[in-house]
Amino acid sequence: MKKTLFSSLLLLASLNLQANDQLPDVEQFIDEMVTKHGFERAELENVFDQVEVKDAILKAISRPAEKSKPWYEYRNIFLTDSRINGGYEFWQQHKEALEAAQQQYGVPAEIIIAILGVETRYGQHMGGYRVIDALSTLAFRYPPRSPFFRSELEKFLVLTHEEKISELEPIGSYAGAMGLGQFMPSSYLAYAVDFDGDGHRDIWTNPTDAIGSIANYLKLHGWVAGQSIVHRTQATKPLPEAMLANDLKPAFTRQQLEQAGFSLSQVPEGDDVLSVIGLTQPDGEEYWLGRQNFYAITRYNHSRMYAMAVYQLAQAIREKMDNTK
């Protein structure tokens, strides 16, 4: 009996040692969390003893980037009947929260819904990994981006402490993005809101908090209430390469755009600067002129195609909503 007990204790010790062995520098990280944030060392050691390093996460993050899809293929991923219908149903189910978010933050309901549709199909696909496993694996086993994920792991532990939830409970993507809107922990701490006033910022199971958090995120990234987003244009002559290679931020005056050969007939009057968006169609490039609100959407994901997919999905959901009233 004593021999069996001794063997069991040795096995338990070896399992704990193995967990720590799989997470180099975890003891130093625990030291930092204790010193900086006042965490209990024993509690953190217990958490990290239960962390599972996932080779699948390392494979996913290391996978070579897929060849960039042209717009007409990328668009077809998101502009589907199922996503449009799902957005319509989500709107019907959460009208009150969406109206409140639009009133408080100035962000239209259809934009919030479209982001949820693109990110997680309205909460149907929020990831399959424990966030603690994902962030620990990448913080301690993926040197190319270790500082970033170590910072996100720190913020994740802070938010679980603030929200009084188990560190082992939240589920997210292989990169640690969480909830209906796929917030990283740093974004959660900066932008998540308790929109229904129940004392918790629950972006996993509470659509109301997810709605308010996305709207707050966009507002704090410069969303202008009542302003349009993006407008189709035509180019009447070859475009300067520098104009197409500009960053996502609006930078061109209307005069510059007219001189470059763009039609501004569909753009509302104003003195705000615009961005040039070129999108590949099977028969050539199509051009759009983006305003500040288009740029705000790109702060959620730094991609023109992502922002355009959100915009066009939003328009399709709005059209279905208007046509079924």
mmCIF file of C-alpha atoms in Angstrom:
data_model
loop_
_atom_site.group_PDB
_atom_site.id
_atom_site.type_symbol
_atom_site.label_atom_id
_atom_site.label_comp_id
_atom_site.label_asym_id
_atom_site.label_seq_id
_atom_site.Cartn_x
_atom_site.Cartn_y
_atom_site.Cartn_z
ATOM 1 C CA MET A 1 0.000 0.000 0.000
ATOM 2 C CA LYS A 2 2.792 2.415 0.964
ATOM 3 C CA LYS A 3 4.688 1.499 -2.186
ATOM 4 C CA THR A 4 1.611 2.200 -4.323
ATOM 5 C CA LEU A 5 1.024 5.567 -2.615
ATOM 6 C CA PHE A 6 4.684 6.520 -3.036
ATOM 7 C CA SER A 7 4.536 5.563 -6.731
ATOM 8 C CA SER A 8 1.390 7.651 -7.202
ATOM 9 C CA LEU A 9 3.038 10.682 -5.606
ATOM 10 C CA LEU A 10 6.073 10.259 -7.831
ATOM 11 C CA LEU A 11 3.827 10.049 -10.900
ATOM 12 C CA LEU A 12 1.931 13.197 -9.862
ATOM 13 C CA ALA A 13 5.178 15.072 -9.278
ATOM 14 C CA SER A 14 6.508 13.922 -12.615
ATOM 15 C CA LEU A 15 3.336 15.049 -14.409
ATOM 16 C CA ASN A 16 3.567 18.516 -12.823
ATOM 17 C CA LEU A 17 7.245 18.736 -13.694
ATOM 18 C CA GLN A 18 6.456 17.720 -17.259
ATOM 19 C CA ALA A 19 3.844 20.486 -17.571
ATOM 20 C CA ASN A 20 6.360 23.078 -16.378
ATOM 21 C CA ASP A 21 9.058 21.577 -18.589
ATOM 22 C CA GLN A 22 6.802 22.176 -21.574
ATOM 23 C CA LEU A 23 6.512 25.859 -20.651
ATOM 24 C CA PRO A 24 10.010 27.348 -20.465
ATOM 25 C CA ASP A 25 10.183 30.617 -18.521
ATOM 26 C CA VAL A 26 6.799 30.040 -16.897
ATOM 27 C CA GLU A 27 8.283 30.463 -13.403
ATOM 28 C CA GLN A 28 9.681 33.863 -14.358
ATOM 29 C CA PHE A 29 6.279 34.788 -15.789
ATOM 30 C CA ILE A 30 4.592 33.733 -12.549
ATOM 31 C CA ASP A 31 7.081 35.883 -10.615
ATOM 32 C CA GLU A 32 6.092 38.870 -12.752
ATOM 33 C CA MET A 33 2.366 38.269 -12.246
ATOM 34 C CA VAL A 34 2.846 38.020 -8.477
ATOM 35 C CA THR A 35 4.967 41.177 -8.308
ATOM 36 C CA LYS A 36 3.075 43.285 -10.831
ATOM 37 C CA HIS A 37 -0.529 42.261 -10.204
ATOM 38 C CA GLY A 38 -0.543 40.657 -6.755
ATOM 39 C CA PHE A 39 -1.565 37.178 -7.894
ATOM 40 C CA GLU A 40 -1.161 34.252 -5.515
ATOM 41 C CA ARG A 41 1.821 32.168 -6.587
ATOM 42 C CA ALA A 42 0.255 28.845 -5.575
ATOM 43 C CA GLU A 43 -2.891 29.587 -7.587
ATOM 44 C CA LEU A 44 -0.919 30.403 -10.733
ATOM 45 C CA GLU A 45 1.300 27.358 -10.316
ATOM 46 C CA ASN A 46 -1.855 25.251 -10.066
ATOM 47 C CA VAL A 47 -3.241 26.840 -13.239
ATOM 48 C CA PHE A 48 -0.079 26.295 -15.256
ATOM 49 C CA ASP A 49 0.197 22.707 -14.021
ATOM 50 C CA GLN A 50 -3.105 22.156 -15.860
ATOM 51 C CA VAL A 51 -2.108 23.946 -19.059
ATOM 52 C CA GLU A 52 -1.803 21.722 -22.108
ATOM 53 C CA VAL A 53 0.717 22.627 -24.780
ATOM 54 C CA LYS A 54 -0.978 22.069 -28.139
ATOM 55 C CA ASP A 55 1.128 21.075 -31.125
ATOM 56 C CA ALA A 56 -1.882 21.825 -33.335
ATOM 57 C CA ILE A 57 -1.674 25.473 -32.264
ATOM 58 C CA LEU A 58 2.023 25.674 -33.149
ATOM 59 C CA LYS A 59 1.296 24.084 -36.522
ATOM 60 C CA ALA A 60 -1.576 26.490 -37.181
ATOM 61 C CA ILE A 61 0.411 29.627 -36.296
ATOM 62 C CA SER A 62 3.439 28.423 -38.290
ATOM 63 C CA ARG A 63 1.482 27.417 -41.378
ATOM 64 C CA PRO A 64 2.613 29.372 -44.448
ATOM 65 C CA ALA A 65 0.129 32.073 -45.366
ATOM 66 C CA GLU A 66 -2.311 30.930 -47.993
ATOM 67 C CA LYS A 67 -2.067 32.566 -51.350
ATOM 68 C CA SER A 68 -4.128 35.712 -51.119
ATOM 69 C CA LYS A 69 -7.540 35.227 -52.668
ATOM 70 C CA PRO A 70 -8.810 37.806 -55.156
ATOM 71 C CA TRP A 71 -11.763 39.828 -53.943
ATOM 72 C CA TYR A 72 -14.363 37.948 -55.984
ATOM 73 C CA GLU A 73 -13.363 34.668 -54.261
ATOM 74 C CA TYR A 74 -12.959 36.202 -50.802
ATOM 75 C CA ARG A 75 -16.363 37.877 -51.077
ATOM 76 C CA ASN A 76 -18.088 34.583 -51.815
ATOM 77 C CA ILE A 77 -16.959 33.168 -48.471
ATOM 78 C CA PHE A 78 -19.013 35.726 -46.546
ATOM 79 C CA LEU A 79 -21.782 36.944 -48.857
ATOM 80 C CA THR A 80 -23.875 33.793 -48.618
ATOM 81 C CA ASP A 81 -27.578 33.236 -48.078
ATOM 82 C CA SER A 82 -26.903 31.463 -44.785
ATOM 83 C CA ARG A 83 -24.889 34.384 -43.393
ATOM 84 C CA ILE A 84 -27.417 36.943 -44.599
ATOM 85 C CA ASN A 85 -30.320 34.950 -43.158
ATOM 86 C CA GLY A 86 -28.382 34.383 -39.941
ATOM 87 C CA GLY A 87 -27.790 38.116 -39.635
ATOM 88 C CA TYR A 88 -31.472 38.832 -40.186
ATOM 89 C CA GLU A 89 -32.427 36.333 -37.472
ATOM 90 C CA PHE A 90 -29.828 37.759 -35.073
ATOM 91 C CA TRP A 91 -31.268 41.236 -35.655
ATOM 92 C CA GLN A 92 -34.789 40.024 -34.915
ATOM 93 C CA GLN A 93 -33.626 38.352 -31.709
ATOM 94 C CA HIS A 94 -31.548 41.272 -30.393
ATOM 95 C CA LYS A 95 -33.336 44.373 -31.678
ATOM 96 C CA GLU A 96 -33.385 46.155 -28.337
ATOM 97 C CA ALA A 97 -29.649 45.779 -27.677
ATOM 98 C CA LEU A 98 -28.765 46.752 -31.250
ATOM 99 C CA GLU A 99 -30.934 49.871 -31.086
ATOM 100 C CA ALA A 100 -29.370 50.819 -27.748
ATOM 101 C CA ALA A 101 -25.863 50.348 -29.150
ATOM 102 C CA GLN A 102 -26.639 52.473 -32.186
ATOM 103 C CA GLN A 103 -28.053 55.210 -29.978
ATOM 104 C CA GLN A 104 -25.124 55.172 -27.536
ATOM 105 C CA TYR A 105 -22.199 54.625 -29.918
ATOM 106 C CA GLY A 106 -23.557 55.737 -33.288
ATOM 107 C CA VAL A 107 -22.751 52.438 -35.016
ATOM 108 C CA PRO A 108 -25.552 51.020 -37.204
ATOM 109 C CA ALA A 109 -27.007 47.672 -36.194
ATOM 110 C CA GLU A 110 -26.157 46.057 -39.525
ATOM 111 C CA ILE A 111 -22.435 46.826 -39.138
ATOM 112 C CA ILE A 112 -22.306 45.230 -35.675
ATOM 113 C CA ILE A 113 -24.211 42.206 -36.960
ATOM 114 C CA ALA A 114 -21.982 41.832 -40.027
ATOM 115 C CA ILE A 115 -18.833 41.799 -37.894
ATOM 116 C CA LEU A 116 -20.375 39.050 -35.776
ATOM 117 C CA GLY A 117 -21.290 37.201 -38.961
ATOM 118 C CA VAL A 118 -17.820 37.408 -40.463
ATOM 119 C CA GLU A 119 -16.018 36.625 -37.203
ATOM 120 C CA THR A 120 -18.019 33.720 -35.757
ATOM 121 C CA ARG A 121 -21.251 33.230 -37.734
ATOM 122 C CA TYR A 122 -23.129 34.981 -34.933
ATOM 123 C CA GLY A 123 -21.469 32.935 -32.206
ATOM 124 C CA GLN A 124 -21.657 29.516 -33.851
ATOM 125 C CA HIS A 125 -17.886 29.188 -34.334
ATOM 126 C CA MET A 126 -15.944 30.852 -31.518
ATOM 127 C CA GLY A 127 -12.942 28.507 -31.539
ATOM 128 C CA GLY A 128 -12.066 25.144 -30.098
ATOM 129 C CA TYR A 129 -9.163 25.766 -27.717
ATOM 130 C CA ARG A 130 -8.970 26.820 -24.106
ATOM 131 C CA VAL A 131 -7.601 30.353 -24.237
ATOM 132 C CA ILE A 132 -5.080 29.576 -21.494
ATOM 133 C CA ASP A 133 -3.692 26.689 -23.598
ATOM 134 C CA ALA A 134 -3.504 28.783 -26.762
ATOM 135 C CA LEU A 135 -1.809 31.782 -25.181
ATOM 136 C CA SER A 136 0.559 29.719 -23.028
ATOM 137 C CA THR A 137 1.604 27.588 -25.991
ATOM 138 C CA LEU A 138 2.356 30.664 -28.082
ATOM 139 C CA ALA A 139 3.888 32.703 -25.256
ATOM 140 C CA PHE A 140 6.390 30.038 -24.232
ATOM 141 C CA ARG A 141 6.781 27.814 -27.275
ATOM 142 C CA TYR A 142 6.622 30.185 -30.247
ATOM 143 C CA PRO A 143 9.681 32.498 -30.118
ATOM 144 C CA PRO A 144 8.850 34.606 -33.220
ATOM 145 C CA ARG A 145 5.889 36.210 -31.424
ATOM 146 C CA SER A 146 6.547 35.297 -27.827
ATOM 147 C CA PRO A 147 6.527 38.902 -26.487
ATOM 148 C CA PHE A 148 3.114 39.602 -28.036
ATOM 149 C CA PHE A 149 1.472 36.438 -26.758
ATOM 150 C CA ARG A 150 3.148 36.743 -23.366
ATOM 151 C CA SER A 151 1.547 40.182 -23.054
ATOM 152 C CA GLU A 152 -1.819 38.769 -24.124
ATOM 153 C CA LEU A 153 -1.465 35.952 -21.580
ATOM 154 C CA GLU A 154 -0.813 38.525 -18.860
ATOM 155 C CA LYS A 155 -3.925 40.450 -19.873
ATOM 156 C CA PHE A 156 -5.962 37.264 -20.057
ATOM 157 C CA LEU A 157 -5.089 36.383 -16.467
ATOM 158 C CA VAL A 158 -5.939 39.936 -15.396
ATOM 159 C CA LEU A 159 -9.351 39.808 -17.060
ATOM 160 C CA THR A 160 -10.225 36.414 -15.576
ATOM 161 C CA HIS A 161 -9.274 37.811 -12.168
ATOM 162 C CA GLU A 162 -11.372 40.946 -12.708
ATOM 163 C CA GLU A 163 -14.362 39.000 -14.021
ATOM 164 C CA LYS A 164 -14.002 36.257 -11.380
ATOM 165 C CA ILE A 165 -14.008 33.440 -13.933
ATOM 166 C CA SER A 166 -11.822 30.359 -14.025
ATOM 167 C CA GLU A 167 -8.643 30.758 -16.053
ATOM 168 C CA LEU A 168 -9.304 27.298 -17.497
ATOM 169 C CA GLU A 169 -12.835 28.037 -18.697
ATOM 170 C CA PRO A 170 -12.822 30.514 -21.641
ATOM 171 C CA ILE A 171 -12.660 29.012 -25.137
ATOM 172 C CA GLY A 172 -11.286 30.785 -28.193
ATOM 173 C CA SER A 173 -9.296 30.523 -31.396
ATOM 174 C CA TYR A 174 -5.838 29.001 -31.756
ATOM 175 C CA ALA A 175 -4.437 32.543 -31.374
ATOM 176 C CA GLY A 176 -6.449 33.289 -28.228
ATOM 177 C CA ALA A 177 -9.215 35.423 -29.778
ATOM 178 C CA MET A 178 -12.352 35.175 -27.672
ATOM 179 C CA GLY A 179 -16.103 35.369 -27.783
ATOM 180 C CA LEU A 180 -18.696 36.284 -30.376
ATOM 181 C CA GLY A 181 -16.567 39.156 -31.661
ATOM 182 C CA GLN A 182 -13.173 37.414 -31.292
ATOM 183 C CA PHE A 183 -11.496 39.951 -29.013
ATOM 184 C CA MET A 184 -7.909 39.381 -27.963
ATOM 185 C CA PRO A 185 -7.435 39.868 -24.194
ATOM 186 C CA SER A 186 -5.877 43.322 -24.714
ATOM 187 C CA SER A 187 -8.923 44.389 -26.733
ATOM 188 C CA TYR A 188 -11.209 42.930 -24.102
ATOM 189 C CA LEU A 189 -9.621 45.006 -21.340
ATOM 190 C CA ALA A 190 -9.676 48.152 -23.485
ATOM 191 C CA TYR A 191 -13.062 47.898 -25.209
ATOM 192 C CA ALA A 192 -15.368 45.220 -23.760
ATOM 193 C CA VAL A 193 -18.390 46.638 -21.937
ATOM 194 C CA ASP A 194 -21.040 45.350 -19.562
ATOM 195 C CA PHE A 195 -23.834 46.484 -21.848
ATOM 196 C CA ASP A 196 -26.707 44.882 -19.954
ATOM 197 C CA GLY A 197 -25.537 46.061 -16.526
ATOM 198 C CA ASP A 198 -25.312 42.647 -14.874
ATOM 199 C CA GLY A 199 -21.811 43.291 -13.529
ATOM 200 C CA HIS A 200 -19.946 41.166 -16.081
ATOM 201 C CA ARG A 201 -18.408 41.791 -19.500
ATOM 202 C CA ASP A 202 -19.475 38.466 -20.965
ATOM 203 C CA ILE A 203 -18.579 38.354 -24.657
ATOM 204 C CA TRP A 204 -18.852 34.538 -24.777
ATOM 205 C CA THR A 205 -22.466 33.796 -23.893
ATOM 206 C CA ASN A 206 -24.103 37.230 -23.705
ATOM 207 C CA PRO A 207 -24.915 38.709 -27.143
ATOM 208 C CA THR A 208 -25.877 42.030 -25.539
ATOM 209 C CA ASP A 209 -22.382 42.520 -24.127
ATOM 210 C CA ALA A 210 -20.851 41.406 -27.440
ATOM 211 C CA ILE A 211 -22.988 43.949 -29.324
ATOM 212 C CA GLY A 212 -22.049 46.806 -27.010
ATOM 213 C CA SER A 213 -18.382 45.833 -27.029
ATOM 214 C CA ILE A 214 -18.107 45.836 -30.831
ATOM 215 C CA ALA A 215 -19.892 49.181 -31.037
ATOM 216 C CA ASN A 216 -17.604 50.630 -28.363
ATOM 217 C CA TYR A 217 -14.543 49.296 -30.195
ATOM 218 C CA LEU A 218 -15.567 50.989 -33.444
ATOM 219 C CA LYS A 219 -16.467 54.267 -31.763
ATOM 220 C CA LEU A 220 -13.118 54.427 -29.965
ATOM 221 C CA HIS A 221 -11.406 53.757 -33.292
ATOM 222 C CA GLY A 222 -12.977 56.818 -34.859
ATOM 223 C CA TRP A 223 -16.449 55.802 -36.031
ATOM 224 C CA VAL A 224 -18.384 58.915 -37.083
ATOM 225 C CA ALA A 225 -22.103 58.625 -36.335
ATOM 226 C CA GLY A 226 -24.277 59.302 -39.358
ATOM 227 C CA GLN A 227 -21.434 59.372 -41.880
ATOM 228 C CA SER A 228 -21.409 57.053 -44.879
ATOM 229 C CA ILE A 229 -18.777 54.338 -45.187
ATOM 230 C CA VAL A 230 -17.576 53.722 -48.732
ATOM 231 C CA HIS A 231 -18.653 54.634 -52.265
ATOM 232 C CA ARG A 232 -18.192 53.027 -55.660
ATOM 233 C CA THR A 233 -16.232 55.063 -58.189
ATOM 234 C CA GLN A 234 -14.879 54.850 -61.727
ATOM 235 C CA ALA A 235 -11.330 55.601 -62.834
ATOM 236 C CA THR A 236 -11.171 57.431 -66.159
ATOM 237 C CA LYS A 237 -7.411 57.079 -66.655
ATOM 238 C CA PRO A 238 -4.496 54.927 -65.436
ATOM 239 C CA LEU A 239 -3.859 55.438 -61.747
ATOM 240 C CA PRO A 240 -0.585 56.412 -60.095
ATOM 241 C CA GLU A 241 0.901 53.381 -58.330
ATOM 242 C CA ALA A 242 1.444 55.405 -55.171
ATOM 243 C CA MET A 243 -2.286 56.042 -54.944
ATOM 244 C CA LEU A 244 -3.092 52.331 -54.946
ATOM 245 C CA ALA A 245 -0.268 51.467 -52.555
ATOM 246 C CA ASN A 246 -1.320 53.909 -49.849
ATOM 247 C CA ASP A 247 -2.042 52.605 -46.384
ATOM 248 C CA LEU A 248 -5.570 52.014 -45.155
ATOM 249 C CA LYS A 249 -5.974 55.443 -43.587
ATOM 250 C CA PRO A 250 -7.827 58.033 -45.717
ATOM 251 C CA ALA A 251 -5.241 60.398 -47.172
ATOM 252 C CA PHE A 252 -6.470 61.908 -50.455
ATOM 253 C CA THR A 253 -8.424 65.117 -50.928
ATOM 254 C CA ARG A 254 -11.309 65.229 -53.335
ATOM 255 C CA GLN A 255 -9.256 67.495 -55.583
ATOM 256 C CA GLN A 256 -6.408 64.970 -55.718
ATOM 257 C CA LEU A 257 -8.822 62.181 -56.553
ATOM 258 C CA GLU A 258 -10.536 64.141 -59.319
ATOM 259 C CA GLN A 259 -7.164 65.051 -60.815
ATOM 260 C CA ALA A 260 -6.224 61.362 -60.753
ATOM 261 C CA GLY A 261 -9.320 60.558 -62.805
ATOM 262 C CA PHE A 262 -11.799 59.344 -60.200
ATOM 263 C CA SER A 263 -15.486 60.116 -60.392
ATOM 264 C CA LEU A 264 -16.834 61.535 -57.130
ATOM 265 C CA SER A 265 -20.458 61.656 -58.243
ATOM 266 C CA GLN A 266 -21.572 59.129 -55.598
ATOM 267 C CA VAL A 267 -19.551 60.619 -52.740
ATOM 268 C CA PRO A 268 -21.389 63.048 -50.436
ATOM 269 C CA GLU A 269 -20.019 66.576 -50.369
ATOM 270 C CA GLY A 270 -17.501 67.359 -47.680
ATOM 271 C CA ASP A 271 -13.887 68.188 -47.008
ATOM 272 C CA ASP A 272 -12.840 64.884 -45.429
ATOM 273 C CA VAL A 273 -10.006 62.918 -47.008
ATOM 274 C CA LEU A 274 -10.675 59.542 -48.630
ATOM 275 C CA SER A 275 -8.876 56.265 -49.256
ATOM 276 C CA VAL A 276 -8.655 54.390 -52.550
ATOM 277 C CA ILE A 277 -9.740 50.753 -52.478
ATOM 278 C CA GLY A 278 -8.979 48.532 -55.446
ATOM 279 C CA LEU A 279 -10.703 45.139 -55.571
ATOM 280 C CA THR A 280 -10.083 42.438 -58.157
ATOM 281 C CA GLN A 281 -13.038 41.149 -60.147
ATOM 282 C CA PRO A 282 -12.859 38.512 -62.914
ATOM 283 C CA ASP A 283 -13.001 41.246 -65.562
ATOM 284 C CA GLY A 284 -10.580 43.689 -63.906
ATOM 285 C CA GLU A 285 -10.265 46.057 -60.968
ATOM 286 C CA GLU A 286 -13.187 47.871 -59.383
ATOM 287 C CA TYR A 287 -12.586 50.966 -57.289
ATOM 288 C CA TRP A 288 -14.161 52.399 -54.177
ATOM 289 C CA LEU A 289 -13.498 55.488 -52.100
ATOM 290 C CA GLY A 290 -13.469 54.902 -48.363
ATOM 291 C CA ARG A 291 -14.296 57.392 -45.637
ATOM 292 C CA GLN A 292 -13.356 57.410 -41.960
ATOM 293 C CA ASN A 293 -15.919 54.742 -41.084
ATOM 294 C CA PHE A 294 -14.403 52.305 -43.572
ATOM 295 C CA TYR A 295 -11.062 52.918 -41.896
ATOM 296 C CA ALA A 296 -12.657 52.274 -38.485
ATOM 297 C CA ILE A 297 -13.756 48.821 -39.677
ATOM 298 C CA THR A 298 -10.182 48.079 -40.779
ATOM 299 C CA ARG A 299 -9.077 48.663 -37.174
ATOM 300 C CA TYR A 300 -10.967 45.478 -36.333
ATOM 301 C CA ASN A 301 -9.002 43.592 -38.988
ATOM 302 C CA HIS A 302 -6.353 45.418 -40.997
ATOM 303 C CA SER A 303 -7.626 44.389 -44.409
ATOM 304 C CA ARG A 304 -9.515 46.209 -47.131
ATOM 305 C CA MET A 305 -11.208 42.992 -48.189
ATOM 306 C CA TYR A 306 -12.299 42.241 -44.628
ATOM 307 C CA ALA A 307 -13.808 45.713 -44.248
ATOM 308 C CA MET A 308 -15.542 45.469 -47.622
ATOM 309 C CA ALA A 309 -16.942 42.034 -46.757
ATOM 310 C CA VAL A 310 -18.337 43.490 -43.520
ATOM 311 C CA TYR A 311 -19.803 46.456 -45.404
ATOM 312 C CA GLN A 312 -21.433 44.394 -48.154
ATOM 313 C CA LEU A 313 -22.759 41.772 -45.745
ATOM 314 C CA ALA A 314 -24.198 44.600 -43.643
ATOM 315 C CA GLN A 315 -25.906 46.070 -46.703
ATOM 316 C CA ALA A 316 -27.388 42.687 -47.625
ATOM 317 C CA ILE A 317 -28.692 42.128 -44.093
ATOM 318 C CA ARG A 318 -30.156 45.653 -43.988
ATOM 319 C CA GLU A 319 -31.865 45.071 -47.352
ATOM 320 C CA LYS A 320 -33.425 41.822 -46.135
ATOM 321 C CA MET A 321 -34.561 43.524 -42.937
ATOM 322 C CA ASP A 322 -36.134 46.419 -44.853
ATOM 323 C CA ASN A 323 -37.849 44.120 -47.347
ATOM 324 C CA THR A 324 -39.479 41.949 -44.697
ATOM 325 C CA LYS A 325 -40.958 44.675 -42.525
#
